[in-house]
Coordinates of C-alpha atoms in Angstrom, one line a residue:
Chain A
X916 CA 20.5 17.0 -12.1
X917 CA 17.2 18.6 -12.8
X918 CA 16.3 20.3 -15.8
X919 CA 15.6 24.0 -15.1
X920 CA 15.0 25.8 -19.4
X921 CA 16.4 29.4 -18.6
X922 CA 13.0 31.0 -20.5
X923 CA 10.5 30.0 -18.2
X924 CA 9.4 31.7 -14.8
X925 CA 9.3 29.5 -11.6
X926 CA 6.9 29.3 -8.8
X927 CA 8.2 28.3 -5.6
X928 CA 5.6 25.5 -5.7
X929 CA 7.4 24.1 -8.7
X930 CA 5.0 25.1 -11.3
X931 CA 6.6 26.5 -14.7
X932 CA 5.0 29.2 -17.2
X933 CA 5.4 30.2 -20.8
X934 CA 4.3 33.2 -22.5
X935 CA 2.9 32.3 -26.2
X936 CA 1.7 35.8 -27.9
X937 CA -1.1 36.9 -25.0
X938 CA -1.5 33.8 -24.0
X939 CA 0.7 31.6 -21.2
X940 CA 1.3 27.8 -20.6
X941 CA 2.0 26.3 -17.2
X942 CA 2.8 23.1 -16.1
X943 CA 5.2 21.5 -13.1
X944 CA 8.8 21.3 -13.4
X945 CA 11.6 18.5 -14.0
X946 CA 12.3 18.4 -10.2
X947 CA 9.1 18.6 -9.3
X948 CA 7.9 15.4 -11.4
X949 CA 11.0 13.8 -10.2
X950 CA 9.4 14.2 -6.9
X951 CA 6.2 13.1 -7.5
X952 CA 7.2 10.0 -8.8
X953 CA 4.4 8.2 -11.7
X954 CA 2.1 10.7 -12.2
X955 CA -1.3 8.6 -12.9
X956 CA -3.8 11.9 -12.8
X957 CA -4.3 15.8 -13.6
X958 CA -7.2 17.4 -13.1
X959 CA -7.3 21.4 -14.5
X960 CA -10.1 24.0 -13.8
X961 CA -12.7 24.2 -16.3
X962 CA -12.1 26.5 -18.9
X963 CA -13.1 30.4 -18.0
X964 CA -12.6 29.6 -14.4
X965 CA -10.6 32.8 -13.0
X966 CA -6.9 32.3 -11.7
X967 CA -5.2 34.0 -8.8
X968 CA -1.6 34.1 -9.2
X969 CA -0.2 31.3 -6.6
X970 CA -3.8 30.0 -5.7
X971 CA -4.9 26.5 -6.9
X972 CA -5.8 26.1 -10.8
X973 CA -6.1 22.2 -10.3
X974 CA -4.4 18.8 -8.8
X975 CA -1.7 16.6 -10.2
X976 CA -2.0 12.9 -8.5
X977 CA 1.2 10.2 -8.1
X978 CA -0.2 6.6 -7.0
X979 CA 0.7 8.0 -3.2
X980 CA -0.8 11.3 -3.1
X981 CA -2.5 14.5 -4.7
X982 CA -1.1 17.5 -4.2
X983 CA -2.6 21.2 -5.4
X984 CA -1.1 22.9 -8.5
X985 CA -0.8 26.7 -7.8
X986 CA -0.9 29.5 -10.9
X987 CA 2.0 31.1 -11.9
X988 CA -0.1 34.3 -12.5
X989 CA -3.4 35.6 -12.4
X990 CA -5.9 35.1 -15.1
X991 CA -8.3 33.2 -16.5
X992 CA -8.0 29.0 -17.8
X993 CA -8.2 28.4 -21.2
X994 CA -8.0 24.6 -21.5
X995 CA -6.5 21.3 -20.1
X996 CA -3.7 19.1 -22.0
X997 CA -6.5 16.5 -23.2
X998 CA -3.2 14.1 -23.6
X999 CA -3.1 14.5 -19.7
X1000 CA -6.6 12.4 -19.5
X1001 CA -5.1 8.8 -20.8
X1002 CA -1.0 9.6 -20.7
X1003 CA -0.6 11.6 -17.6
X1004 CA 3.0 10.0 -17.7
X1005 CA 4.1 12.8 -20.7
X1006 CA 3.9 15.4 -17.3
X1007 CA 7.3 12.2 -15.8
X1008 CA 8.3 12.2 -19.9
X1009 CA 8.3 15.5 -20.5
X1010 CA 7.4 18.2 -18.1
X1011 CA 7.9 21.3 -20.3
X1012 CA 6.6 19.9 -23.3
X1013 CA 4.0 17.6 -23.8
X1014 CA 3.4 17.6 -20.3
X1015 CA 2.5 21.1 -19.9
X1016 CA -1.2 21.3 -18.0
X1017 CA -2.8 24.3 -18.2
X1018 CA -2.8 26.8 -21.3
X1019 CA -4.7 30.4 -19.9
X1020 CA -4.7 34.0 -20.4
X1021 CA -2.7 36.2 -18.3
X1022 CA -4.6 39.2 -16.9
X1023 CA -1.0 41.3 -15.2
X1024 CA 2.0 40.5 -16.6
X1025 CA 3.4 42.9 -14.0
X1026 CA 3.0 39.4 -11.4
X1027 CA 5.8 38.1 -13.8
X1028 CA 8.1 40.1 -11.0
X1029 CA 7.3 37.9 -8.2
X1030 CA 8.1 34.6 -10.0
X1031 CA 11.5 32.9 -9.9
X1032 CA 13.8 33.4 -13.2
X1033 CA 16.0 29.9 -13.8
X1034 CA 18.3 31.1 -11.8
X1035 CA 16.3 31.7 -8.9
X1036 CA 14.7 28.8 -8.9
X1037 CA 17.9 26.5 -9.0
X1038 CA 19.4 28.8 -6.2
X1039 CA 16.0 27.3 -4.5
X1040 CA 16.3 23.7 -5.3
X1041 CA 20.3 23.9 -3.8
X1042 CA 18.6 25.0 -0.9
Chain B
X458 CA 12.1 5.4 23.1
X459 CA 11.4 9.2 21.5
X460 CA 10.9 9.3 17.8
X461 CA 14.0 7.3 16.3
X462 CA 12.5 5.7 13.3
X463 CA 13.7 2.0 13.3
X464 CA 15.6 0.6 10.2
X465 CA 15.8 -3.0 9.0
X466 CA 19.2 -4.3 8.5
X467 CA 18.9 -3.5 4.7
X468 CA 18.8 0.4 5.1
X469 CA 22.1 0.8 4.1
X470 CA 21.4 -1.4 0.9
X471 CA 17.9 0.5 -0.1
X472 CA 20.0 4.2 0.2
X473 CA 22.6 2.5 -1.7
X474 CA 19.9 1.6 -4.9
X475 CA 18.5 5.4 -4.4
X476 CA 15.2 4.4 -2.9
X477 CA 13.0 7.1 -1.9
X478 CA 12.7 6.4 2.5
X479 CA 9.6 7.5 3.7
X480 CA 8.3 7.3 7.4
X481 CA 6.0 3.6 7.8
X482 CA 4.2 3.1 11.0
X483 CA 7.5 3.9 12.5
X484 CA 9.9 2.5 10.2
X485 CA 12.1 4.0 7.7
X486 CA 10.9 2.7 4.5
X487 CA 12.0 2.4 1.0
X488 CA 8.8 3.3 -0.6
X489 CA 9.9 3.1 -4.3
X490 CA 13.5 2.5 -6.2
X491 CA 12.6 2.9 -9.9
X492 CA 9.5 4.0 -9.8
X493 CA 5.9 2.2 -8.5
X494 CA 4.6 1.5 -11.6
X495 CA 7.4 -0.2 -12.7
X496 CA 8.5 -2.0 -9.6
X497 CA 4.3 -2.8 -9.8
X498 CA 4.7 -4.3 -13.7
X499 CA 7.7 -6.1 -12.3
X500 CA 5.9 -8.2 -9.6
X501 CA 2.8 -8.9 -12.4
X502 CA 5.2 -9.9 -15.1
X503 CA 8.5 -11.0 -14.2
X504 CA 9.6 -10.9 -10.6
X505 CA 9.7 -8.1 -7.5
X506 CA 11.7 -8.3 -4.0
X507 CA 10.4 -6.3 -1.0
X508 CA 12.2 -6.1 2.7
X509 CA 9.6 -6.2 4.7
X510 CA 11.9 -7.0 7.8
X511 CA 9.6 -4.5 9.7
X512 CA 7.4 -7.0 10.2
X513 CA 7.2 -8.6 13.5
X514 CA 7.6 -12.0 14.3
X515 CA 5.9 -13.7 17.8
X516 CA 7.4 -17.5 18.5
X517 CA 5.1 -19.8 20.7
X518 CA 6.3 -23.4 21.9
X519 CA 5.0 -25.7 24.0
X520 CA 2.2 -27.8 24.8
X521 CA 0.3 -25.1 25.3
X522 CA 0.9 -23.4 22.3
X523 CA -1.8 -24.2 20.2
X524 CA -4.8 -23.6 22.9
X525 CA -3.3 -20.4 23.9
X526 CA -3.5 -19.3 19.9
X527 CA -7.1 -20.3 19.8
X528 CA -8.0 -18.3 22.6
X529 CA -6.6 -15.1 21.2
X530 CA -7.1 -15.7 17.6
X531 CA -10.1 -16.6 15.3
X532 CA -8.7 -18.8 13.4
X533 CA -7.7 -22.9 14.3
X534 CA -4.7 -23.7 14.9
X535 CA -5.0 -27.2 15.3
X536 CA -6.1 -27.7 12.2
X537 CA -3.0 -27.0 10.8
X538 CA -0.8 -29.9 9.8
X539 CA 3.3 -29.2 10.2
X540 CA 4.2 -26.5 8.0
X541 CA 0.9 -25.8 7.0
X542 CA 0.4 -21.8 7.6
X543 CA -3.3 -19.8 8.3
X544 CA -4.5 -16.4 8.2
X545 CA -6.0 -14.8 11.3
X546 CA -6.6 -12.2 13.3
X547 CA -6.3 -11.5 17.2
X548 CA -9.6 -9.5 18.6
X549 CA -10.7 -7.2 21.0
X550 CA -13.8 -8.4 23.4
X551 CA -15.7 -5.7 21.2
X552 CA -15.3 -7.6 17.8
X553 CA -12.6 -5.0 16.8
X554 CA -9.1 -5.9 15.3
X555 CA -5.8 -5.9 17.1
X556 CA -4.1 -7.0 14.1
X557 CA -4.5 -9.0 11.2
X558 CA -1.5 -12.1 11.3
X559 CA -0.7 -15.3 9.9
X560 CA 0.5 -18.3 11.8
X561 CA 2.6 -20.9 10.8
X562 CA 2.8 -24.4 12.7
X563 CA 6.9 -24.8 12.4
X564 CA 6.9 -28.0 14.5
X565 CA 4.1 -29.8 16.3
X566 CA 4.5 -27.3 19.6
X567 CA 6.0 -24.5 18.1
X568 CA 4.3 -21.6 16.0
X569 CA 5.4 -18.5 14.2
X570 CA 3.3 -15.3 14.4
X571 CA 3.6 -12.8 11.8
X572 CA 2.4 -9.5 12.5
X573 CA 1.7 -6.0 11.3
X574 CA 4.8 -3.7 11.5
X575 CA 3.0 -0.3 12.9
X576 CA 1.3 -2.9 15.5
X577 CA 4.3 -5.0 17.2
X578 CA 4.3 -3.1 20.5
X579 CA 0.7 -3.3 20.8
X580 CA 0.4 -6.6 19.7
X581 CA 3.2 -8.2 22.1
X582 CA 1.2 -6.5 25.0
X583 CA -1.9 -7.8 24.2
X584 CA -0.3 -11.6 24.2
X585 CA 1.6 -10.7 27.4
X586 CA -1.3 -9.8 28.8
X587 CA -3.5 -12.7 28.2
X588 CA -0.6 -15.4 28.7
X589 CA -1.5 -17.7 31.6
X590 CA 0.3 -17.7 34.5
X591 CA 1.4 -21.0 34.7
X592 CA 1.6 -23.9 32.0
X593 CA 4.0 -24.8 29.2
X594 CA 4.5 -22.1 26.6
X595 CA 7.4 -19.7 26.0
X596 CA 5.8 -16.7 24.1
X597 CA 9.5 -14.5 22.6
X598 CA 8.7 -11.5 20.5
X599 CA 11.6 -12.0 18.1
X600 CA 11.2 -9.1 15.6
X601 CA 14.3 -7.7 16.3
X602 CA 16.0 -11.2 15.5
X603 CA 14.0 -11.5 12.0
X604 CA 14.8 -10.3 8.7
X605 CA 12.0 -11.1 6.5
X606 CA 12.5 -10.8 2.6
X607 CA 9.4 -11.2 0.0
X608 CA 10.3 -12.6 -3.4
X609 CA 6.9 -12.3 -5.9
X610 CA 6.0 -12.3 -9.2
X611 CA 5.6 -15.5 -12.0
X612 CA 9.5 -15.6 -12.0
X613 CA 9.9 -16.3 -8.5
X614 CA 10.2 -19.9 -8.5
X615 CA 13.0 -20.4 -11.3
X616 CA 14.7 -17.5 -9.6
X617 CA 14.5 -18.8 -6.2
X618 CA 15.1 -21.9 -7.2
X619 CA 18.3 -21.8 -8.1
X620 CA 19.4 -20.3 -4.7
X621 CA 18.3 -23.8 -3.1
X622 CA 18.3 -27.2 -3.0
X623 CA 14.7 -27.0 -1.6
X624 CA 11.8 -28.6 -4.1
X625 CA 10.2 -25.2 -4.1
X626 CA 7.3 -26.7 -6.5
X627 CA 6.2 -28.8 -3.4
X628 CA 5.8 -26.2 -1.3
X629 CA 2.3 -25.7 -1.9
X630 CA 0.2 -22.4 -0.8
X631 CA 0.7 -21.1 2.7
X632 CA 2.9 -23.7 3.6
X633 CA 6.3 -23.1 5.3
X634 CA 9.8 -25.2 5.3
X635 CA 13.6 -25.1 6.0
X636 CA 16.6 -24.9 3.7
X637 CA 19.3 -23.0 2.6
X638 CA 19.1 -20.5 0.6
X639 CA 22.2 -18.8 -0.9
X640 CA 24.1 -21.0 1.5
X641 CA 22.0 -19.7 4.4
X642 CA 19.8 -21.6 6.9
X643 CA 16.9 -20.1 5.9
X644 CA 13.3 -20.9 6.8
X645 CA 11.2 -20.4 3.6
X646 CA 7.6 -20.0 3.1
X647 CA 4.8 -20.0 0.2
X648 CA 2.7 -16.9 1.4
X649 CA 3.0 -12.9 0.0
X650 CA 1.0 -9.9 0.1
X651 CA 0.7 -9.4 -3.9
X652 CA -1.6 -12.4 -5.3
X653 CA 1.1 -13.5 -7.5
X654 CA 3.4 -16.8 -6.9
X655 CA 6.1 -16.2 -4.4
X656 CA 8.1 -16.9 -1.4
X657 CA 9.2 -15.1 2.4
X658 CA 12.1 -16.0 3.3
X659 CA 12.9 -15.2 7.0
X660 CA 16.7 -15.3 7.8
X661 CA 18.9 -13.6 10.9
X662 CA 19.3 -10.1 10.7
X663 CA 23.0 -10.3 10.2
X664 CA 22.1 -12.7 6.9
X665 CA 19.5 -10.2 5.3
X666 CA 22.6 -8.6 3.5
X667 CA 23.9 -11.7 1.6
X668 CA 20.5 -13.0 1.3
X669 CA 19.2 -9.8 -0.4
X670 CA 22.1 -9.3 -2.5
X671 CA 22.0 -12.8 -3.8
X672 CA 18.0 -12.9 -4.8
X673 CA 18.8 -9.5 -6.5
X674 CA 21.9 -11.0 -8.8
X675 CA 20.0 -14.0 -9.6
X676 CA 17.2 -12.3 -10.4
X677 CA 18.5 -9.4 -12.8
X678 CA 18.0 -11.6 -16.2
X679 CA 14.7 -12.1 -15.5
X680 CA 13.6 -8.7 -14.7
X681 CA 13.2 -9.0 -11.3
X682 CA 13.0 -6.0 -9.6
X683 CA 14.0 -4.2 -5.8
X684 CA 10.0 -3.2 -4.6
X685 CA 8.7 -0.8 -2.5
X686 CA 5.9 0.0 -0.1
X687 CA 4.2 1.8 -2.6
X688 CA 4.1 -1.0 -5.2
X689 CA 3.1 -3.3 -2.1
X690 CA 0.3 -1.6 -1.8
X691 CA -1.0 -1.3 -5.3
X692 CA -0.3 -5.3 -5.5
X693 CA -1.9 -6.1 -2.5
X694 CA -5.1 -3.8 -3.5
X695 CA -6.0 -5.5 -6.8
X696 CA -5.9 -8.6 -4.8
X697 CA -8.6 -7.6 -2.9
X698 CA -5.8 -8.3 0.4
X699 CA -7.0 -6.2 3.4
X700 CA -4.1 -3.6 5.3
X701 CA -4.5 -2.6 8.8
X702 CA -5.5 0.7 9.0
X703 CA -7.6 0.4 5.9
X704 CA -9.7 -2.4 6.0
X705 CA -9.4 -3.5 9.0
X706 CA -8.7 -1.6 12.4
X707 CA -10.0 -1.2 16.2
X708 CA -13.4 -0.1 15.3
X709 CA -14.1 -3.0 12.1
X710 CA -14.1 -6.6 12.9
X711 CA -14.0 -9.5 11.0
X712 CA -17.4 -10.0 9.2
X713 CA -17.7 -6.3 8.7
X714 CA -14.8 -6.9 6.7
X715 CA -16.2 -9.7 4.6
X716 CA -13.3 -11.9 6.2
X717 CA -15.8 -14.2 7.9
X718 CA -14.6 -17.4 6.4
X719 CA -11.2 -17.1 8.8
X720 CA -13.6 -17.3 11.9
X721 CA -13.5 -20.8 13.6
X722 CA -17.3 -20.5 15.1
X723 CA -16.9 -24.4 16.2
X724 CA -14.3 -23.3 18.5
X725 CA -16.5 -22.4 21.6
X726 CA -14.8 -19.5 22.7
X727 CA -12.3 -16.9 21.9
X728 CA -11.7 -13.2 22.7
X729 CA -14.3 -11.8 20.2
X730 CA -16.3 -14.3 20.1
X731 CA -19.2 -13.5 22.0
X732 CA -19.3 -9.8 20.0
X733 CA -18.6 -11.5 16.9
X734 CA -22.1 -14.0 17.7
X735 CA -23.9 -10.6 17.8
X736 CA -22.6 -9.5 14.7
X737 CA -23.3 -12.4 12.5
X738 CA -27.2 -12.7 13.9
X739 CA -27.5 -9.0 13.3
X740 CA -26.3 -8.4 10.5
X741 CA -23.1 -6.1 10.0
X742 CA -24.5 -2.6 9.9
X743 CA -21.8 -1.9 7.4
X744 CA -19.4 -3.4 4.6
X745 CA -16.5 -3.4 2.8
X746 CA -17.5 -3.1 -0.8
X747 CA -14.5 -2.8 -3.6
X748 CA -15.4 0.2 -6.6
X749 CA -14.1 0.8 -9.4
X750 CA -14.1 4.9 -10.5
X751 CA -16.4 5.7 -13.5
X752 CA -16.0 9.3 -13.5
X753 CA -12.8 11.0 -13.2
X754 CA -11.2 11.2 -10.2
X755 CA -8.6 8.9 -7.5
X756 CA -10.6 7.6 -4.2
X757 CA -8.3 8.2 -1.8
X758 CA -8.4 7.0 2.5
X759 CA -11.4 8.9 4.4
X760 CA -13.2 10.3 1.2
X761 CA -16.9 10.3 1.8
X762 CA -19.0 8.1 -0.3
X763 CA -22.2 9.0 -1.3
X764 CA -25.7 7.4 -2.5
X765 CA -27.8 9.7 -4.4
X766 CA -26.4 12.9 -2.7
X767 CA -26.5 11.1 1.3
X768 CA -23.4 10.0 3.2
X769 CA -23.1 6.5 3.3
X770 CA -20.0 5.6 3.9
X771 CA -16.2 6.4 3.7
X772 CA -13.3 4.8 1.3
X773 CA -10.9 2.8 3.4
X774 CA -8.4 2.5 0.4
X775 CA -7.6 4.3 -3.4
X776 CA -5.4 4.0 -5.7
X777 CA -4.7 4.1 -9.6
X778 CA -4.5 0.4 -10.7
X779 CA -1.4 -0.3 -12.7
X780 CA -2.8 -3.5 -14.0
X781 CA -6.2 -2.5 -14.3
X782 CA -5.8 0.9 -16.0
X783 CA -8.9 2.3 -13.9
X784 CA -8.8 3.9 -10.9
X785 CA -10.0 1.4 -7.5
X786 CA -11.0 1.4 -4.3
X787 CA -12.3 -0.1 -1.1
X788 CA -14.8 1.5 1.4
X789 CA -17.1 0.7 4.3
X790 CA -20.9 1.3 3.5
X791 CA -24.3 1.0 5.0
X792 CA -25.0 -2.8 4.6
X793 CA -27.8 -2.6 1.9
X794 CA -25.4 -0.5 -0.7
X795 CA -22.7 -3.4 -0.5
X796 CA -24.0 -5.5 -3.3
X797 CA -21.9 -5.4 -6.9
X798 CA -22.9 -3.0 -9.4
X799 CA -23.9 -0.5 -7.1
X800 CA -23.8 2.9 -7.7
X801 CA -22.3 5.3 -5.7
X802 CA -20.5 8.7 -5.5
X803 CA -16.9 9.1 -4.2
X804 CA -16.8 12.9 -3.1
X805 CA -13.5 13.9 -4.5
X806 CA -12.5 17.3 -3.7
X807 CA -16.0 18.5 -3.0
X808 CA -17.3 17.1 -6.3
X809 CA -19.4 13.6 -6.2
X810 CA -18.0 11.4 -8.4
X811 CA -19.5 8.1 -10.2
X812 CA -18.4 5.0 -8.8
X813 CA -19.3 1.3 -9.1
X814 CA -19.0 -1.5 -6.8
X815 CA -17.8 -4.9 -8.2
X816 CA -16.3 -8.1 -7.0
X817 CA -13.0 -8.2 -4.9
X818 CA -10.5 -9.4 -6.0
X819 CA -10.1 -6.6 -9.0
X820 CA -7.0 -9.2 -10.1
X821 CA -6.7 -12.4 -10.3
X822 CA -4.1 -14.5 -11.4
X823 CA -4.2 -16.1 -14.9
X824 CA -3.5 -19.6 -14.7

């Protein structure tokens, strides 16, 4: 069964997001990893690149494929998970911790309305 | 026909170990169990088994055998002693490739063709088409009678070992014999798609089962593990081993492909040939070159490579090596950019990024 914290919001592209203070944290979730398989690559927007809330803010890469990560909300990127660069596997190990990808500022928290809560997003996943 | 994806006989098997199926030129795949890096470590370290029972398998016997495969391959077949095995390719008049094979001389007048899974259909028409109309050869597709099972990896030969009686450290490199294996009549040969020691064993469909499950019991204590397509390709990339539709396809022949050395030129004539002749006085007007990433970034099929902000070519294959640590790839390139420790740019995303070429194979071996 896939992990699914009840504190984060849910994309229905699989990506996560944290509020920290005024700033947020995003990443991709348990199943979504799960999916992916090995993830051997994750490339974020440069820092101070604006965000669109569930437009691309980067690429996560499996040996197979890459496929676009989309922002949880709108905004502007603050900086990359460094780690990512030589362990992209903590995103497999640990998907809402070390693994997070993108930390950035929120510019409407009012888009947190159109994400999924925990319980939407496993009502997704069970299809 | 429609759209039925075909299964090998070890479907069942592969659902039951949770592999993840994808869609292969056809054929419903596993494409990972545990996970491709691991399966990939497995191989390099300890020991990996693949089905690759999708493959098709072309029998030739008679006296006419052999001159029939030298007309529609480049290779020689006469060359080869009994058991001995080549690789080859059948061509179109162009130059192009119909498929990339490997024959193995089973008995004096009988040979076994091994061909490209995505190209069986295509394949068996070209040979019908070009067999003669009278003479003595029997040409049977027999991929449907075939399951073909690919044990790799510096464990193989202990493991294999003890299925059979056979003296498996006599079977030299792309060589082929008969046995049992796992108290099956199996025929069993030294050839694999990974560049590490190993072994196909090619056994009846209904035997695949047994066969499998006995390889994956005798092989649990020494790490061997159930392999993919995905770790198949990673292995087969680092040993610099072409793929059709990569490397090699309709529009890239032979030389193009820095595969010139499996060319027979002293055989005077063969479907190809003439184009081929062409080719080599001319010069190709592009090559495969292998790359290794400097900047950050994964090559990936159909990326366009540049040379100081001008197309030069496209990347035929990319992945993230697991043994390497670097991210690699193949491409085809305007002739004068193929020489090692070249630089180029791999346009990733819209964004040129550093690449340079080196020296296939990126593994080799240790021996």
């Amino acid at each position: 069964m896939s992990n699914i914290p009840s504190d984060l919001r849910y994309t229905t592209e699989h990506e996560w997001v944290r509020l920290e203070g005024d700033e947020a944290v995003a990443g991709i979730t348990d199943y979504a990893q799960s999916e992916l398989g090995d993830v051997v690559y994750v490339e974020v927007f440069e820092p101070g690149t604006p965000l669109t809330q569930f437009k691309p803010f980067g690429v996560v890469e499996s040996v197979k494929a890459a496929s676009d990560l989309f922002s949880p909300l709108s905004g502007e990127v603050l900086a990359f998970n460094q780690a990512l660069e030589d362990t992209p596997e903590l995103v497999n190990d640990d998907p809402y911790g070390e693994g997070w990808m993108m930390r950035f500022k929120p510019s409407d928290l009012a888009e947190l309305d159109n994400l999924l809560t925990a319980e939407g997003y496993e009502k997704m996943l069970a299809g | 026909m429609g759209n039925q994806l075909k299964r090998t006989p070890l479907f069942e098997a592969h659902k039951a170990l949770d592999a993840r199926v994808v869609d292969f030129g056809g054929w419903e795949m596993p494409v990972q169990y545990s996970g491709i890096l691991a399966e990939h470590q497995a191989v390099r370290t300890h020991a990996g088994l693949f089905d690759v029972s999708h493959m098709g398998e072309f029998e030739f016997i008679g006296r006419d055998a052999a001159d029939f495969l030298n007309r529609i391959t480049i290779n020689e077949v006469k060359r080869l002693a009994l058991g001995q095995a080549e690789y080859s390719m059948m061509l179109y008049p162009s130059g192009g490739v119909v498929d990339d094979l490997i024959i193995y001389r089973v008995d004096d007048e009988h040979f076994l063709m091994v061909v490209n899974a995505g190209n069986i259909d295509k394949d068996w028409a070209w040979v019908e088409e070009h067999l003669p109309k009278s003479g003595d050869l029997s040409a049977v597709n027999r991929s449907d009678r075939q399951a073909l099972l690919a044990i790799q990896g510096p464990r193989a030969v202990s493991i294999l070992g003890r299925l059979t009686d056979l003296d498996l450290g006599a079977l030299r490199y792309y060589h082929i014999t008969q046995g049992g294996v796992a108290g099956l009549a199996a025929r069993v040969a030294r050839t694999g798609y990974t560049g590490e020691v190993g072994f196909e064993v090619f056994v009846p469909p209904e035997q695949a089962l047994a066969l499998w499950e006995a390889m994956l019991t005798e092989g649990e204590a020494e790490g061997l593990l159930p392999c993919g397509l995905g770790a198949r390709d990673t292995l087969r990339l680092e040993a610099g081993m072409p793929l059709y539709g990569h490397e090699l396809h309709e529009n890239i022949d032979p030389l193009s492909a820095g595969l010139g050395r499996y060319v027979a030129w002293e055989k005077p004539e063969f479907i190809g040939r003439d184009a081929l002749a062409r080719i080599r006085d001319e010069g190709p007007h592009q090559k495969l070159v292998a790359f290794e990433m400097v900047g950050r970034g994964i090559a990936r099929q159909h990326y366009e490579i540049q040379r100081d902000g001008e197309r030069v070519g496209e990347v035929a294959s990319g992945t993230f090596s697991p043994t390497l640590k670097k991210n690699i790839g193949t491409g085809y390139v305007h002739s004068e950019f193929a020489v090692p420790d070249t630089r180029l740019d791999v346009v990733v995303r819209g964004r040129p990024v550093e690449a340079r070429t080196v020296r296939l194979p990126f593994y080799k071996r240790p021996r």
